[in-house]
PDB file of C-alpha atoms and ligand atoms in Angstrom:
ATOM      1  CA  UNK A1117      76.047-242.084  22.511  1.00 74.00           C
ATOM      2  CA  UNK A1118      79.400-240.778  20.421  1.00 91.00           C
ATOM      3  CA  UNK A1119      79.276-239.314  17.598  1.00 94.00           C
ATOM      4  CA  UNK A1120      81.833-241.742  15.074  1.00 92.00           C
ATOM      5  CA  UNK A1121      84.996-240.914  14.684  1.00 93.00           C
ATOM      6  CA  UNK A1122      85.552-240.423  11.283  1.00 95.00           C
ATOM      7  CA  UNK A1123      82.390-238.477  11.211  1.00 97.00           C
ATOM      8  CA  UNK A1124      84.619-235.544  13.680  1.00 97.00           C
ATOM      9  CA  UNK A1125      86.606-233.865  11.340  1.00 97.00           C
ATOM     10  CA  UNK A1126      83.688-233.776   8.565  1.00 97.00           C
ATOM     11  CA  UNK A1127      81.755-231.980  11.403  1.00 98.00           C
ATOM     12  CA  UNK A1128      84.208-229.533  12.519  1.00 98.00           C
ATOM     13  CA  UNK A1129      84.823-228.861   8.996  1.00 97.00           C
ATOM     14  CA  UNK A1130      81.201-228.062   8.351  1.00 98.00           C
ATOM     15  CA  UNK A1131      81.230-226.077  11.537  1.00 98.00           C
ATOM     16  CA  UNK A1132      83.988-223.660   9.215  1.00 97.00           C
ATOM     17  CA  UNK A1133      81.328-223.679   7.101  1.00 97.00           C
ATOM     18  CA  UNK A1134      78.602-222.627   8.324  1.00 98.00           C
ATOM     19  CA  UNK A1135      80.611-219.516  10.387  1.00 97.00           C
ATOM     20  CA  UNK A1136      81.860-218.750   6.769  1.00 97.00           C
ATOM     21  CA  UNK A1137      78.921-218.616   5.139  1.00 97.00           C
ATOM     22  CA  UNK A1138      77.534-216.194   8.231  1.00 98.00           C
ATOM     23  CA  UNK A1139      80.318-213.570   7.708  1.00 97.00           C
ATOM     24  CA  UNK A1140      79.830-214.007   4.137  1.00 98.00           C
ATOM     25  CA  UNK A1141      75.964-212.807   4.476  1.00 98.00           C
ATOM     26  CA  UNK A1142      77.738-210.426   6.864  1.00 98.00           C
ATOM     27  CA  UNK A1143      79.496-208.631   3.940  1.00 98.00           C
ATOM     28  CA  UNK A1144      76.684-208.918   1.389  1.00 98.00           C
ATOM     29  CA  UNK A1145      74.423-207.265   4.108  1.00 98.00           C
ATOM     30  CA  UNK A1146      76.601-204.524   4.347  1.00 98.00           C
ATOM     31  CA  UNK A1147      77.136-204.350   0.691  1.00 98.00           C
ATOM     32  CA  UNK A1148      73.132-204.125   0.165  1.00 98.00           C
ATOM     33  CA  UNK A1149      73.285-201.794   3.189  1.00 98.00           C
ATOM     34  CA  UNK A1150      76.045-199.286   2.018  1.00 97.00           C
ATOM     35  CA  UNK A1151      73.713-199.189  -1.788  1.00 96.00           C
ATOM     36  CA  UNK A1152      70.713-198.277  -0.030  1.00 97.00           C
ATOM     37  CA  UNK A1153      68.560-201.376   0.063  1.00 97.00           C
ATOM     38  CA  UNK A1154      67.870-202.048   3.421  1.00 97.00           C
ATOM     39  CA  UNK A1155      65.605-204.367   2.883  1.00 97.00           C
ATOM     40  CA  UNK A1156      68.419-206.435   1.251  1.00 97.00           C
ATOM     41  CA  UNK A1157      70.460-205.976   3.457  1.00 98.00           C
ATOM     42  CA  UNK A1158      68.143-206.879   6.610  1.00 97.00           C
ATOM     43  CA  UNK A1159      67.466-210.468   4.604  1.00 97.00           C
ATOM     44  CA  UNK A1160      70.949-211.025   4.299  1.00 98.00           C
ATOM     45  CA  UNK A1161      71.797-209.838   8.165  1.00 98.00           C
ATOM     46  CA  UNK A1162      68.595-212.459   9.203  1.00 97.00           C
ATOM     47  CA  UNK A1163      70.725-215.493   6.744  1.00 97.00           C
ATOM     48  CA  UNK A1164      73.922-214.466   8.760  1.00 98.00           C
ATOM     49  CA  UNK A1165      71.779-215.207  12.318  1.00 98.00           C
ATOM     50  CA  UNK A1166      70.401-218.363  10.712  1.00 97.00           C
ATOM     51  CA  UNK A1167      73.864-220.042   9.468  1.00 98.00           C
ATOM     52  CA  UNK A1168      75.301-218.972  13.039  1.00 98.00           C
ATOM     53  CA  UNK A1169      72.089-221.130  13.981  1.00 98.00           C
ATOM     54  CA  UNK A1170      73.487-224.024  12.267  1.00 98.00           C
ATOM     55  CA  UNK A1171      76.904-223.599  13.099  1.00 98.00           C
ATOM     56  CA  UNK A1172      75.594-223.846  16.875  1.00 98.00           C
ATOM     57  CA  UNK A1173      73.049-226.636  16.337  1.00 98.00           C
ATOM     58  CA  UNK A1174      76.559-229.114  15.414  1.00 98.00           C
ATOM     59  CA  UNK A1175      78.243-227.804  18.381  1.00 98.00           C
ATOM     60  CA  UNK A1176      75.772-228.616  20.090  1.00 98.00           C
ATOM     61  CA  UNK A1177      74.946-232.481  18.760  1.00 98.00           C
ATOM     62  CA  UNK A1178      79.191-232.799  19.089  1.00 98.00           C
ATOM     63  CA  UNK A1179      78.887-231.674  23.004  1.00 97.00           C
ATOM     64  CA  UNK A1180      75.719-234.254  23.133  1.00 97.00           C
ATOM     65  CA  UNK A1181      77.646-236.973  21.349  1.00 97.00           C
ATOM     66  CA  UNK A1182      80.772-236.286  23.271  1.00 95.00           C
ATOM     67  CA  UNK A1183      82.994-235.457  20.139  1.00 96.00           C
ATOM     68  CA  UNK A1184      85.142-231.893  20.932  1.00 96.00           C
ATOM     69  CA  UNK A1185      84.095-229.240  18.492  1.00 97.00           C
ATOM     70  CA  UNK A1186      86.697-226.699  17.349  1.00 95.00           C
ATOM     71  CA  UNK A1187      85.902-223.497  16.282  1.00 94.00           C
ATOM     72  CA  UNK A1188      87.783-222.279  12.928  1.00 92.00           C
ATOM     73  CA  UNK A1189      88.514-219.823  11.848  1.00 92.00           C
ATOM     74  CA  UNK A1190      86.512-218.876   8.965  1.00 88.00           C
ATOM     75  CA  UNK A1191      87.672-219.014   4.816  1.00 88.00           C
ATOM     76  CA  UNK A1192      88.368-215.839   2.924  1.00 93.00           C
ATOM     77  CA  UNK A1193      85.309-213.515   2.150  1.00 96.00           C
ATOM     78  CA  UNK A1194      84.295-211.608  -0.292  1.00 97.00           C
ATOM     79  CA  UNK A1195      83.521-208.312   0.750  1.00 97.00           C
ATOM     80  CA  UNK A1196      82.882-206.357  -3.316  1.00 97.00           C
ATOM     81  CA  UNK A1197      80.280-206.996  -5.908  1.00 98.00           C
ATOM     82  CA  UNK A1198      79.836-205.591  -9.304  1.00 97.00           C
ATOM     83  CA  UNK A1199      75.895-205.661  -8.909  1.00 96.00           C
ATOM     84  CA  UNK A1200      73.439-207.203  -6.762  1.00 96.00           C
ATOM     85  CA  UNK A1201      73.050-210.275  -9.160  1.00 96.00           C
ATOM     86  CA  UNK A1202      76.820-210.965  -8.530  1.00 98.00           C
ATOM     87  CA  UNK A1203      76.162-210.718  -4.642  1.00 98.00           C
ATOM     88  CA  UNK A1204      72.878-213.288  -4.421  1.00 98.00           C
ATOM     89  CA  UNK A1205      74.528-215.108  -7.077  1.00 98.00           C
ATOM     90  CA  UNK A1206      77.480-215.702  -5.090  1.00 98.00           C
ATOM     91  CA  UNK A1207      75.403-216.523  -1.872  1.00 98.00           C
ATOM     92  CA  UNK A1208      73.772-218.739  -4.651  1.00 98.00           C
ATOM     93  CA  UNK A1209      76.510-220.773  -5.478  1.00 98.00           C
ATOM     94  CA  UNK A1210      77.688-220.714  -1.652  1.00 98.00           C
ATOM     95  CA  UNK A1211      74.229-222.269  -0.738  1.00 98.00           C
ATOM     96  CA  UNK A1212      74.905-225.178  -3.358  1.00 98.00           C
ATOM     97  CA  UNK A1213      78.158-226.366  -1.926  1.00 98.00           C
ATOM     98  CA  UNK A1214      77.021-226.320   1.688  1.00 98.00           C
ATOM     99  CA  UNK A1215      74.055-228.459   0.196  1.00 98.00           C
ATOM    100  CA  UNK A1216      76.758-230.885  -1.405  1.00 98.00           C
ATOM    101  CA  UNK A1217      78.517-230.996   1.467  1.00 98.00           C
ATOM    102  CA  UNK A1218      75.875-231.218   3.811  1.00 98.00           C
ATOM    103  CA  UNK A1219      75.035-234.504   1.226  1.00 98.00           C
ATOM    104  CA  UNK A1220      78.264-236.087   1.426  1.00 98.00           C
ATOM    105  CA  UNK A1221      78.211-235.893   5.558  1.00 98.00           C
ATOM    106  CA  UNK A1222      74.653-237.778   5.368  1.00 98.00           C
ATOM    107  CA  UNK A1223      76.809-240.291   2.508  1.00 98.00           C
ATOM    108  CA  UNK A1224      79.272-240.644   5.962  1.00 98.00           C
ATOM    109  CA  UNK A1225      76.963-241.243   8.268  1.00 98.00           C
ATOM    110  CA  UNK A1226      75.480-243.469   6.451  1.00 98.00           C
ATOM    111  CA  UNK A1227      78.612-245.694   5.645  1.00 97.00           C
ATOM    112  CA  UNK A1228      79.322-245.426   9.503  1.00 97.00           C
ATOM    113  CA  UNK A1229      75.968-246.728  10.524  1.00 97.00           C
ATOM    114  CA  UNK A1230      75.694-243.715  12.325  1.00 97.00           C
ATOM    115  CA  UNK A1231      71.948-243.382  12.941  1.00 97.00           C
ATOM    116  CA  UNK A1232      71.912-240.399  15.346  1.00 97.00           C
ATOM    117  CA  UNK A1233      74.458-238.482  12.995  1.00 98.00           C
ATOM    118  CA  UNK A1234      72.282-239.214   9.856  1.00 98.00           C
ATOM    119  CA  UNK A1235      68.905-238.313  11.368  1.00 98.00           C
ATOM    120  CA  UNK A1236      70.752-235.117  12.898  1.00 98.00           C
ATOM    121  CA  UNK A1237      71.506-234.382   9.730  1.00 98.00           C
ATOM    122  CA  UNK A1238      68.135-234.934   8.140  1.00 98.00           C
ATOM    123  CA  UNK A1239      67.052-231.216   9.408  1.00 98.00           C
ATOM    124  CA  UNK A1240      69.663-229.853   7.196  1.00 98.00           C
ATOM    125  CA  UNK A1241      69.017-231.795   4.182  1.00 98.00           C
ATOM    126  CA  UNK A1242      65.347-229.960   3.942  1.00 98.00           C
ATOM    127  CA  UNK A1243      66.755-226.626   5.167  1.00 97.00           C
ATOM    128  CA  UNK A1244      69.200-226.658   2.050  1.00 98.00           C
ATOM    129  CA  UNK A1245      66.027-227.120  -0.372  1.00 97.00           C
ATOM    130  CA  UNK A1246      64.758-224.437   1.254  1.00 96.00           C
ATOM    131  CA  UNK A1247      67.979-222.161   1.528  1.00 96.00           C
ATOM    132  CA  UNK A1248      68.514-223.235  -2.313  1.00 97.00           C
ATOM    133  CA  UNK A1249      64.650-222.134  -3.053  1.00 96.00           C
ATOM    134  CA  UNK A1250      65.066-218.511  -1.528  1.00 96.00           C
ATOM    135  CA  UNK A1251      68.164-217.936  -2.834  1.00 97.00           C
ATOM    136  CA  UNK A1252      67.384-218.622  -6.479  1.00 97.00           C
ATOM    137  CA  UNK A1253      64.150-216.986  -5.771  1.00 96.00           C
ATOM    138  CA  UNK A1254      65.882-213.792  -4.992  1.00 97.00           C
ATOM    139  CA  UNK A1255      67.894-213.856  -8.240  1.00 97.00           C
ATOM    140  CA  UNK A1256      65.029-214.308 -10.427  1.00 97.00           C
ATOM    141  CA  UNK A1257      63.435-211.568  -8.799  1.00 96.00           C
ATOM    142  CA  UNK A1258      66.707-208.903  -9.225  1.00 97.00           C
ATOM    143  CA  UNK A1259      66.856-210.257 -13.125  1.00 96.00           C
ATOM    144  CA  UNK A1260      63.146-209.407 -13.395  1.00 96.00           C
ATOM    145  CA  UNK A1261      63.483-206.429 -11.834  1.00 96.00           C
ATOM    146  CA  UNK A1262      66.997-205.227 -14.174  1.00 93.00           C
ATOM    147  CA  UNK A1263      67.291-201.596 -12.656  1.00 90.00           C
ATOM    148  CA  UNK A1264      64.693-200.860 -10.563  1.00 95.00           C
ATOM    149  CA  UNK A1265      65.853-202.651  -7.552  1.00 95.00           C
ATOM    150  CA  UNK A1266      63.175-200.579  -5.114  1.00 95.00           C
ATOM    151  CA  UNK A1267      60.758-203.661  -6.704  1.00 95.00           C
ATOM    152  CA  UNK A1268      62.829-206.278  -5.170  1.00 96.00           C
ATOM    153  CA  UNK A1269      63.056-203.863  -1.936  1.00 97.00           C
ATOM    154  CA  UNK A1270      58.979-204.315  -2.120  1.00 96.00           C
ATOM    155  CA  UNK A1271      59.103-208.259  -2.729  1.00 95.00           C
ATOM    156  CA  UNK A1272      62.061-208.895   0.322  1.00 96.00           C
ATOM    157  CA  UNK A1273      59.780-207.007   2.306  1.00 94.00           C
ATOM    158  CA  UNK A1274      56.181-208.426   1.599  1.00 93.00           C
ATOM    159  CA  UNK A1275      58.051-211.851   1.990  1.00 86.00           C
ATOM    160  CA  UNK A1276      60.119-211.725   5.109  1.00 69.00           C
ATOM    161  CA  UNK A1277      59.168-215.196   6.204  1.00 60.00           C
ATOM    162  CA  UNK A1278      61.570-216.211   3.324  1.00 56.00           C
ATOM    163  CA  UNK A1279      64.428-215.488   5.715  1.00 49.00           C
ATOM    164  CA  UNK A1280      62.422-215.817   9.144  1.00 50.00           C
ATOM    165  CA  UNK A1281      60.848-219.317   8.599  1.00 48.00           C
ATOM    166  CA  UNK A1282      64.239-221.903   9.213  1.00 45.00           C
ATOM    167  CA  UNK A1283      65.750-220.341  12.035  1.00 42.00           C
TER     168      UNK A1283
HETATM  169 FE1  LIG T1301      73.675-223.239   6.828  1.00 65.51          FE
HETATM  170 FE1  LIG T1302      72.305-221.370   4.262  1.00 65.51          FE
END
């Protein structure tokens, strides 16, 4: 079956997306990495493998659905923080658009009577509550923490399934 046409551009454009927010998690990683906090930084290195997950899982429902994919290149980054609040906080806020987004291509499909496009897109509709969850999670946990940021080494470490469980 094909995938609808107007629903090809919103695709590709969430296939930007998704690589984006992988070389974001790319930078934060090394930003967590380059403080000391490898735990940190091996969370944020797992979220870069899973959003290259999801940029593959619509590349691979477009090839199914015989609509061409293109691959983008991805937005700017942001490769400085100020602290490690400002860095989950970003990947935060990043989380929440790709969860509006990922809302508005479900308010597509839906409009197009798409039905394969719409329950394809069901998966990511949980995975952004979950995404969202961990995220905001994390944040709490660094505000909690204020400077002693070998407890949030502990807690990413004692709950790697955080990062591990979507992928
Ligand atoms: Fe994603
Ligand atoms: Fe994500």
């Amino acid at each position: 079956m094909s995938l609808s046409t107007n629903i090809v551009d919103p695709f590709n454009a969430q296939i930007k997306s998704e690589f984006t927010a992988s070389a974001q998690y790319l930078a934060i990683a090394i930003y967590f990495d380059q403080m000391g906090l490898g735990e940190l930084a091996n969370f944020f290195f797992r979220q870069s493998d899973e959003e290259r997950v999801h940029a593959m899982k619509f590349i691979q429902f477009m090839l199914e659905s015989e609509a061409k994919p293109l691959i983008p290149p991805v937005s700017e980054l942001r490769n400085s923080f100020a602290s490690p609040s400002e860095a989950v906080q970003f990947a935060l806020d990043q989380e929440r658009k790709v969860t509006s987004e990922i809302n508005n291509l479900v308010d597509i499909a839906v409009r197009e009577s798409d039905h394969a496009a719409n329950s394809f897109l069901q998966w990511f509709v949980v995975e952004q509550v979950e995404e969202i969850d961990t995220m905001s999670t994390l944040l709490q946990t660094i505000k909690l923490a204020g400077d002693n940021l070998l407890l949030v080494e502990e807690y990413v470490r004692r709950n790697p399934q955080h990062a591990d469980a979507a992928a």
